[in-house]
Every structure is written in C-alpha cells, then in structure tokens.
XYZ file of N, CA, C and O in Angstrom:
672
model
N 91.385 176.306 74.090
C 90.295 177.654 74.817
C 90.260 176.780 76.483
O 90.364 177.697 77.245
N 89.090 175.543 76.954
C 89.504 174.534 78.000
C 90.736 174.942 78.673
O 90.736 175.277 79.602
N 91.522 174.731 78.247
C 93.127 174.851 78.754
C 93.358 175.999 79.064
O 94.056 176.187 80.506
N 93.263 176.862 78.890
C 93.186 178.647 79.186
C 92.459 178.804 80.319
O 93.039 179.605 81.183
N 91.301 178.564 79.950
C 90.539 178.755 81.255
C 91.193 178.304 82.834
O 91.154 178.701 83.559
N 91.312 176.614 82.167
C 91.389 175.891 83.486
C 92.855 176.555 84.098
O 92.814 176.504 85.382
N 94.038 176.988 82.930
C 95.115 178.141 83.279
C 94.914 178.788 84.491
O 95.260 178.695 85.255
N 93.805 179.722 84.091
C 93.448 181.013 84.756
C 93.120 180.529 85.850
O 93.345 181.252 86.719
N 92.315 179.605 85.962
C 91.026 179.096 87.361
C 92.421 179.193 88.240
O 92.521 179.714 89.289
N 93.059 178.274 87.620
C 94.736 177.523 89.056
C 95.383 178.391 89.322
O 95.920 178.785 90.186
N 95.729 179.642 87.927
C 96.500 180.863 88.797
C 95.684 181.739 89.832
O 96.209 182.102 90.301
N 94.131 181.937 89.898
C 93.411 182.647 90.376
C 93.700 182.044 91.851
O 93.888 182.462 93.031
N 93.299 180.747 92.055
C 93.554 179.853 93.172
C 94.857 179.715 93.708
O 94.967 180.072 95.155
N 96.226 179.913 93.103
C 97.149 179.875 93.879
C 97.644 180.804 93.947
O 98.221 181.266 94.998
N 97.199 182.200 93.677
C 96.940 183.737 94.055
C 96.507 183.829 95.127
O 96.870 184.373 96.224
N 95.285 183.365 95.823
C 94.613 183.032 96.895
C 95.224 182.394 97.773
O 95.378 182.659 98.830
N 95.942 181.347 97.593
C 96.222 180.698 98.203
C 97.703 181.439 98.945
O 98.296 181.273 100.049
N 98.278 181.747 97.974
C 99.672 182.922 98.361
C 99.259 183.947 99.405
O 100.198 184.493 99.905
N 97.872 184.644 98.979
C 97.194 185.779 99.950
C 97.077 185.399 100.987
O 97.292 186.141 102.089
N 96.758 184.140 101.185
C 95.981 183.470 102.524
C 97.690 183.271 103.383
O 97.122 183.661 104.778
N 98.420 182.794 102.702
C 99.659 182.870 103.613
C 100.105 183.997 104.346
O 100.561 183.923 104.972
N 100.474 185.156 103.122
C 100.571 186.376 103.870
C 99.631 186.677 104.862
O 100.261 186.911 106.030
N 98.620 186.501 104.940
C 97.454 187.156 105.875
C 97.942 186.351 107.021
O 97.802 186.451 108.063
N 98.124 184.814 107.020
C 98.401 184.061 108.009
C 99.767 184.622 108.863
O 99.962 184.693 110.195
N 100.823 184.728 107.859
C 101.890 185.385 108.567
C 101.960 186.761 109.204
O 102.300 187.145 110.268
N 101.298 187.354 108.630
C 100.620 188.714 109.033
C 99.999 188.806 110.803
O 100.542 189.725 111.595
N 99.313 187.709 110.538
C 98.640 187.628 112.147
C 99.522 187.004 112.918
O 99.400 187.757 114.302
N 100.664 186.196 112.511
C 101.382 185.735 113.232
C 102.281 186.427 113.976
O 103.140 186.519 114.965
N 102.901 187.533 112.927
C 103.790 188.438 113.488
C 102.915 189.463 114.383
O 103.912 190.286 114.867
N 101.763 189.452 114.918
C 100.927 190.007 115.892
C 102.003 190.169 117.224
O 101.626 190.932 117.823
N 102.369 188.933 117.101
C 102.761 188.943 118.754
C 101.921 187.482 119.469
O 102.390 186.663 118.935
N 101.428 187.856 120.665
C 100.799 186.948 121.082
C 99.233 186.375 120.794
O 98.910 185.354 121.113
N 99.046 186.565 119.241
C 97.803 185.951 118.760
C 98.109 184.672 118.417
O 99.309 184.343 118.082
N 97.173 183.906 118.920
C 97.250 182.387 118.613
C 96.635 181.874 117.641
O 95.574 181.830 117.197
N 97.290 180.998 116.592
C 96.956 180.664 115.759
C 96.261 178.906 115.902
O 97.615 178.340 116.769
N 95.613 178.515 115.490
C 95.077 176.952 116.305
C 95.762 176.087 115.694
O 96.434 176.105 114.620
N 96.472 175.379 116.427
C 97.475 174.319 115.773
C 98.820 174.598 116.094
O 99.633 173.813 115.729
N 99.199 175.974 116.461
C 100.796 176.274 116.300
C 101.153 176.028 117.774
O 100.374 176.236 118.658
N 101.969 175.135 117.753
C 102.529 174.984 119.033
C 103.376 175.986 119.930
O 103.845 176.706 119.172
N 103.312 176.097 120.989
C 104.020 176.941 122.115
C 105.063 176.525 122.939
O 104.690 175.165 123.165
N 106.026 176.805 123.726
C 106.161 176.121 124.360
C 105.608 175.659 125.373
O 105.011 176.552 126.235
N 105.800 174.511 125.960
C 105.002 174.260 127.158
C 103.690 173.340 126.641
O 102.979 173.111 127.462
N 103.628 173.494 125.089
C 102.157 172.825 124.837
C 102.902 171.060 124.710
O 103.764 170.929 124.707
N 101.607 170.534 125.098
C 101.960 168.904 125.308
C 101.578 168.253 123.534
O 100.590 168.779 122.856
N 102.551 167.631 123.398
C 102.241 167.174 121.896
C 101.180 166.164 121.962
O 101.504 165.258 122.810
N 100.160 166.373 121.192
C 98.876 164.987 121.306
C 98.236 164.761 119.844
O 98.760 166.127 118.828
N 97.962 164.062 119.493
C 97.164 163.793 118.316
C 95.942 164.347 118.386
O 95.159 164.792 119.027
N 95.902 165.378 117.238
C 94.934 165.964 116.803
C 93.949 165.588 115.691
O 94.559 165.405 114.559
N 92.588 165.507 115.639
C 91.989 165.228 114.529
C 92.512 166.144 113.315
O 92.945 167.461 113.268
N 92.654 165.658 111.813
C 92.897 166.698 110.770
C 91.607 167.894 110.636
O 90.603 167.721 110.524
N 92.341 168.794 110.630
C 91.115 169.993 110.741
C 90.311 169.907 109.612
O 89.575 170.354 109.717
N 90.830 169.353 108.252
C 89.670 169.200 106.944
C 88.584 168.417 107.075
O 87.960 168.893 106.285
N 88.197 167.747 108.017
C 87.390 166.923 108.045
C 86.666 167.297 109.920
O 85.442 166.696 109.852
N 86.746 168.489 110.148
C 85.994 168.976 111.258
C 85.164 170.002 110.331
O 85.729 170.956 109.754
N 84.195 169.853 111.169
C 83.133 171.670 110.121
C 83.357 172.502 110.675
O 84.379 173.062 111.523
N 83.156 173.621 109.857
C 83.824 174.772 109.634
C 83.536 175.725 110.857
O 84.609 176.428 112.018
N 82.266 175.424 111.673
C 82.517 176.260 112.943
C 83.408 175.815 113.979
O 83.752 176.760 114.930
N 83.753 174.639 114.306
C 84.809 173.834 115.008
C 86.238 174.507 114.720
O 86.932 174.465 115.485
N 86.600 174.445 113.337
C 87.749 175.021 112.992
C 88.114 176.310 112.984
O 89.041 176.253 113.114
N 87.091 177.049 113.338
C 87.356 178.519 113.641
C 87.481 178.813 115.170
O 87.523 179.912 115.502
N 87.272 177.935 115.959
C 87.713 178.025 117.536
C 88.778 177.985 117.662
O 89.810 176.810 117.149
N 89.185 178.027 118.855
C 90.578 178.293 119.576
C 90.379 176.756 119.890
O 89.356 176.235 120.436
N 91.507 175.779 120.049
C 91.212 174.601 120.498
C 90.647 174.207 121.701
O 91.483 175.031 122.613
N 89.864 173.801 122.281
C 89.512 173.278 123.343
C 88.846 174.614 124.004
O 88.509 174.553 125.276
N 88.843 175.491 123.304
C 87.938 176.646 123.801
C 86.354 177.011 123.278
O 86.282 176.462 121.958
N 85.482 177.765 124.190
C 84.251 177.772 123.607
C 84.113 179.371 122.471
O 83.207 179.154 122.032
N 85.258 179.944 122.385
C 85.111 181.124 121.906
C 85.865 180.840 120.152
O 86.915 180.178 120.287
N 85.691 182.440 119.276
C 85.850 181.668 117.933
C 87.509 182.582 118.013
O 87.511 183.537 118.874
N 88.190 182.189 117.195
C 89.570 182.886 117.303
C 89.525 184.089 116.182
O 89.046 183.527 114.975
N 89.316 185.288 116.500
C 90.315 186.384 115.592
C 90.880 185.909 114.483
O 91.009 186.309 113.164
N 92.243 184.886 114.859
C 93.138 185.196 113.954
C 92.513 184.108 113.098
O 92.845 184.200 111.439
N 92.003 183.007 113.491
C 91.285 182.026 112.191
C 90.407 182.461 111.418
O 90.338 182.240 110.102
N 89.558 183.349 111.907
C 88.495 183.761 111.167
C 89.167 184.843 110.227
O 88.408 184.689 109.183
N 90.087 185.803 110.650
C 90.841 186.406 109.777
C 91.161 185.413 108.356
O 91.428 186.108 107.397
N 91.808 185.132 109.044
C 93.308 183.885 107.756
C 91.799 183.075 106.891
O 92.096 183.296 105.827
N 90.760 182.656 107.293
C 89.691 182.357 106.703
C 89.180 183.194 105.537
O 89.024 182.734 104.066
N 88.761 184.377 106.256
C 88.228 185.421 105.181
C 89.352 186.217 104.243
O 89.203 186.856 103.624
N 90.822 186.037 104.609
C 92.073 186.424 104.186
C 91.978 187.895 104.384
O 92.228 188.755 103.466
N 91.443 188.176 105.857
C 91.630 189.513 106.107
C 92.645 190.025 107.645
O 92.857 188.726 108.195
N 93.334 190.732 107.009
C 94.345 191.304 107.689
C 93.964 191.694 108.911
O 92.850 192.218 109.370
N 94.740 191.825 110.209
C 93.695 192.148 111.505
C 93.345 193.336 111.819
O 92.295 193.577 111.991
N 93.698 194.343 111.149
C 92.996 195.802 111.158
C 91.679 195.823 110.322
O 91.006 196.594 110.596
N 91.693 195.291 109.045
C 90.160 195.211 108.557
C 89.366 194.338 109.228
O 88.092 194.874 109.569
N 90.044 193.512 109.690
C 88.874 192.925 110.469
C 87.992 193.439 111.731
O 87.147 193.193 112.222
N 89.230 193.907 113.046
C 89.055 195.065 113.765
C 87.862 196.012 113.259
O 87.177 196.390 114.274
N 88.419 196.559 112.120
C 87.575 197.887 111.901
C 86.140 197.026 111.646
O 85.149 198.191 112.130
N 85.916 195.956 111.404
C 84.953 195.485 110.999
C 84.175 195.046 112.166
O 82.406 195.551 112.407
N 84.670 194.525 112.736
C 84.312 194.091 114.390
C 83.963 195.065 115.087
O 83.026 195.143 116.604
N 84.380 196.743 115.231
C 84.093 197.761 115.651
C 85.159 197.620 117.339
O 84.519 198.424 118.023
N 86.369 197.364 116.789
C 87.080 197.180 118.306
C 88.338 197.656 118.052
O 88.563 197.300 116.711
N 89.120 197.549 118.704
C 90.584 198.366 118.493
C 91.377 196.827 118.121
O 91.257 195.903 118.473
N 92.393 197.512 117.700
C 93.286 195.937 117.164
C 93.863 195.136 117.988
O 93.578 193.687 118.198
N 94.025 195.728 119.373
C 94.837 195.018 120.191
C 93.895 194.163 121.519
O 93.823 193.505 121.584
N 92.378 194.631 120.645
C 91.378 193.724 121.456
C 91.493 192.053 121.082
O 90.938 191.333 121.267
N 91.929 192.320 119.665
C 92.131 190.665 118.465
C 92.823 190.152 119.804
O 92.989 188.851 118.945
N 93.966 190.502 120.446
C 94.643 189.718 120.902
C 94.070 189.481 122.677
O 94.932 188.847 123.244
N 93.224 190.090 123.117
C 92.603 189.697 124.549
C 92.456 188.688 124.506
O 91.935 188.066 123.926
N 92.862 188.251 125.739
C 92.629 186.743 125.997
C 91.985 186.620 127.864
O 92.051 186.702 128.592
N 90.594 186.332 127.937
C 89.833 185.515 126.679
C 89.119 187.146 125.706
O 88.988 188.224 126.544
N 88.715 186.804 124.640
C 88.401 187.980 123.741
C 87.024 188.622 124.625
O 85.982 187.840 124.815
N 86.685 189.627 123.975
C 85.841 190.695 124.915
C 84.283 189.839 124.191
O 84.417 189.477 122.909
N 82.873 190.436 124.585
C 82.044 189.722 124.480
C 81.478 190.716 122.971
O 81.057 190.413 122.034
N 81.880 192.061 122.883
C 81.845 192.159 121.509
C 82.207 191.608 120.365
O 81.546 191.691 119.548
N 83.482 191.582 120.328
C 84.595 191.066 119.427
C 83.595 189.422 119.005
O 83.525 189.103 118.311
N 83.781 188.807 120.300
C 82.706 187.476 120.169
C 81.338 187.101 119.541
O 81.080 186.658 118.374
N 80.531 188.333 119.496
C 79.403 188.538 119.452
C 79.193 188.327 117.896
O 79.086 187.731 116.878
N 80.488 189.394 117.685
C 80.905 189.636 115.674
C 81.305 188.299 115.231
O 80.509 188.194 114.059
N 82.054 187.872 115.682
C 82.647 186.640 115.450
C 81.617 185.150 114.930
O 81.953 184.885 114.260
N 81.251 185.304 115.995
C 79.739 184.506 116.196
C 78.869 184.638 115.117
O 78.146 183.553 113.920
N 78.780 185.738 114.693
C 77.371 186.169 113.750
C 78.306 186.290 112.299
O 77.369 185.322 111.469
N 79.661 186.491 111.990
C 80.382 185.686 110.833
C 80.165 184.396 111.029
O 80.112 183.988 109.456
N 80.735 183.507 111.387
C 80.443 181.864 111.521
C 79.627 181.836 110.942
O 79.448 180.922 110.204
N 78.372 182.068 111.774
C 76.777 181.542 111.539
C 76.529 181.842 109.672
O 75.992 180.899 109.279
N 76.995 183.147 109.697
C 76.441 183.388 108.193
C 77.783 182.475 107.353
O 77.022 181.969 106.254
N 78.960 182.395 107.682
C 79.983 181.474 106.581
C 79.276 180.224 106.462
O 79.498 179.452 105.657
N 79.237 179.240 107.694
C 78.475 178.236 107.692
C 77.140 177.896 106.589
O 76.857 177.002 106.143
N 76.237 178.944 106.888
C 75.312 179.110 106.026
C 75.820 179.028 104.585
O 74.986 178.357 103.408
N 76.761 179.962 104.280
C 77.162 180.309 102.819
C 77.876 179.066 102.063
O 77.704 178.720 101.097
N 78.499 178.481 102.891
C 79.431 177.315 102.351
C 78.368 176.255 102.175
O 78.504 175.672 101.242
N 77.073 175.704 102.864
C 76.284 174.987 103.004
C 75.669 175.438 101.273
O 75.344 174.689 100.313
N 75.315 176.806 101.310
C 74.651 177.044 99.926
C 75.193 177.059 98.725
O 74.759 177.036 97.733
N 76.865 177.071 98.677
C 77.686 177.099 97.675
C 78.162 175.545 97.582
O 78.788 175.268 97.045
N 77.590 174.887 98.372
C 77.900 173.332 97.951
C 79.149 172.938 98.454
O 79.832 171.692 98.286
N 79.318 173.491 99.560
C 80.609 173.308 100.400
C 81.761 173.727 99.895
O 82.950 173.487 100.557
N 81.752 174.876 99.086
C 83.161 175.327 98.660
C 83.604 177.014 99.217
O 82.658 177.448 99.627
N 84.092 176.270 100.598
C 84.775 177.665 101.231
C 85.004 178.576 100.718
O 84.718 179.918 101.067
N 85.942 178.613 99.780
C 86.558 179.494 98.962
C 85.243 180.601 98.476
O 85.657 181.896 98.153
N 84.740 179.860 97.753
C 83.629 180.395 96.960
C 82.191 181.372 98.103
O 81.932 182.585 97.967
N 82.168 180.436 99.103
C 81.433 180.995 100.115
C 82.143 182.411 101.073
O 81.715 183.392 100.867
N 83.817 182.352 101.250
C 84.240 183.571 101.743
C 84.352 184.902 100.643
O 83.875 185.703 101.157
N 84.267 184.268 99.345
C 84.438 185.086 98.476
C 82.892 186.189 98.322
O 82.782 187.238 98.150
N 82.107 184.893 98.096
C 80.572 185.832 98.109
C 80.333 186.454 99.388
O 79.615 187.612 99.236
N 80.389 185.923 100.276
C 80.524 186.770 102.140
C 81.189 187.909 101.644
O 80.371 189.256 102.121
N 82.297 188.282 101.531
C 83.234 189.783 101.152
C 82.760 190.614 100.175
O 82.790 191.976 100.123
N 82.326 190.025 98.771
C 82.436 190.802 97.651
C 81.222 190.913 97.093
O 81.286 191.717 96.319
N 80.222 189.985 97.152
C 78.887 189.954 96.061
C 78.013 191.162 96.887
O 77.304 190.280 97.779
N 77.547 191.774 96.052
C 76.671 192.750 96.226
C 75.455 191.681 96.142
O 75.135 191.434 95.367
N 74.559 191.660 97.214
C 73.162 191.159 96.725
C 71.938 191.868 96.782
O 71.555 193.057 97.367
N 71.004 192.048 95.741
C 69.908 192.864 95.302
C 69.309 192.891 96.481
O 68.400 193.536 96.619
N 69.053 191.637 97.246
C 67.762 191.329 98.084
C 68.083 192.511 99.222
O 67.501 193.132 100.165
N 69.481 193.057 99.516
C 70.227 193.562 100.681
C 70.114 195.113 100.300
O 71.053 195.768 100.493
N 69.513 195.621 99.195
C 70.356 196.893 98.728
C 71.288 196.692 97.745
O 71.803 197.965 97.960
N 72.063 195.835 96.998
C 73.134 196.133 96.378
C 74.262 196.138 98.384
O 75.653 196.101 97.485
N 74.185 195.593 98.954
C 74.571 195.495 99.872
C 75.576 193.957 100.156
O 75.105 193.086 99.532
N 76.607 193.768 100.874
C 76.929 192.490 100.596
C 76.782 192.095 101.974
O 76.086 192.439 102.857
N 77.045 190.727 102.317
C 76.716 189.673 103.819
C 77.713 190.441 104.471
O 77.361 190.713 105.802
N 78.498 190.726 104.197
C 79.506 191.099 104.889
C 79.435 192.678 105.694
O 79.111 192.869 107.157
N 78.718 193.604 105.174
C 78.247 194.856 105.469
C 76.895 194.877 105.960
O 76.571 195.196 107.279
N 76.107 194.114 105.796
C 74.973 193.116 106.519
C 75.334 192.618 108.183
O 74.389 193.163 109.350
N 76.213 192.163 108.299
C 76.598 191.452 109.410
C 76.899 192.945 110.256
O 77.033 192.631 111.520
N 77.890 193.636 109.349
C 78.819 194.686 110.141
C 77.417 195.689 111.208
O 77.673 196.128 112.288
N 76.337 195.406 110.277
C 75.212 196.408 111.128
C 74.319 195.419 111.842
O 72.977 196.125 112.407
N 74.744 194.132 112.021
C 74.014 193.365 113.191
C 72.753 192.749 112.188
O 72.194 192.599 113.062
N 72.732 192.603 111.199
C 71.659 192.399 110.448
C 71.960 190.601 109.607
O 71.338 190.213 108.973
N 72.669 189.906 110.548
C 73.333 188.678 110.059
C 72.005 187.859 110.019
O 71.665 186.369 109.019
N 70.850 187.813 110.809
C 69.295 186.916 110.516
C 68.746 187.018 109.446
O 68.702 186.243 108.657
N 68.952 188.224 108.470
C 68.285 188.623 107.249
C 69.217 187.483 106.349
O 68.793 187.021 105.481
N 70.570 187.581 106.489
C 71.509 186.710 105.718
C 71.080 185.270 105.629
O 71.070 185.045 105.145
N 71.054 184.915 107.354
C 70.946 183.792 107.543
C 69.529 183.103 106.319
O 69.527 182.576 106.164
N 68.208 183.809 106.874
C 67.371 183.745 105.982
C 67.449 183.835 104.658
O 66.619 182.724 103.854
N 67.506 184.821 104.318
C 68.274 185.096 102.303
C 68.830 183.297 102.085
O 68.934 182.673 101.127
N 70.064 183.107 102.954
C 70.592 181.581 102.113
C 69.971 180.686 102.591
O 69.620 179.464 101.860
N 68.691 180.457 103.413
C 68.202 179.668 103.915
C 67.014 179.199 102.905
O 66.940 178.251 101.944
N 66.643 180.592 102.414
C 66.005 180.581 100.850
C 66.251 180.055 99.927
O 65.698 179.321 99.125
N 67.464 180.431 99.542
C 68.132 180.202 98.453
C 68.617 178.572 98.608
O 68.511 177.710 97.383
N 68.982 178.022 99.603
C 69.001 176.834 99.885
C 68.030 175.994 99.420
O 67.864 175.094 98.383
N 66.595 176.285 99.787
C 65.455 175.591 100.024
C 65.135 176.102 98.197
O 64.350 174.829 97.682
N 65.612 176.767 97.327
C 65.276 177.041 96.413
C 65.680 176.300 95.176
O 66.672 175.445 95.364
C-alpha cells in the first residue's frame, strides 16, 4: 500500500515536471521573451550562483534587473503566456515589452509577495505553495483562491492570512 502511494506521488510529480517543461517551451517559443539564464548572442559567459540557493523573489527577477520576469513567474506557476496575461489584465504582447509596463509589474510583484509567504507557510515546498496559490479555495476568502484575490488587488488580505496561519 505504501509503495503504491509513493509510486502515485512520484508519477504526479513527474507529470508536473513534464507540464513545467511544456510551459517553459511555450514561453521560449513566444519569440523575444527572455528566460533567466538563457544565453543569447552577445552575452558574456560568467559564473552565476546556482539558482536553487537564491531566494524565490530573486529567482523570479530578470538577472541584474529590478523587475520580475513574466516568463519566470509563468513557468513557476506553470501558466502559459495567455492565462498569465489575462490574470494580469494586459495583452499577451505586453509580456514581451522591455522594460515591462507598470501594471504588469505591479501584478507580478503582488503575485511574488504572496508566493514568498505561501512557500514559507508550506514549509519551503514551492510546488505545494504554487498549487495552493492557484487551486485551493480558502473559506476565509469566501471560497476564492489566493490567485483570485490577487487579481482583485487584495493581496494584503492573503499575506495577512498567511502570516496568521504561519503564526498559529
């Protein structure tokens, strides 16, 4: 029984990894959207810190830039460009704007703020935190997800909820 549950769990995680790869490919195929760490012609080769040792908020930013990468946030949440743009209330072509527009950056900053708190509340498990953010209806939010709350500009309520949950 335990072996069956373990195998089922690993199959689900493998499925999520495959899904993440497909999302990353979709983002890369959009054209000029930059994925962090992807070399382009003219880039200098330099030693970069391992991504897995950096805090989440740093990993979701463009290298050396002050703004969050729509592509990296999309891959982290396993969202293709179209659903991410719809959630942010912008056109898909705006995901590729350089530098990103203020409306998009405000949305991404709110998402990342909530995700950082969610990862902390879930004991550092980024996959669980991302799944909770997108899929779990929270009774305290009238059955809405954290994603829906952020879309409505109510990320402060989500952060407060996660702080209370973490303190409990």
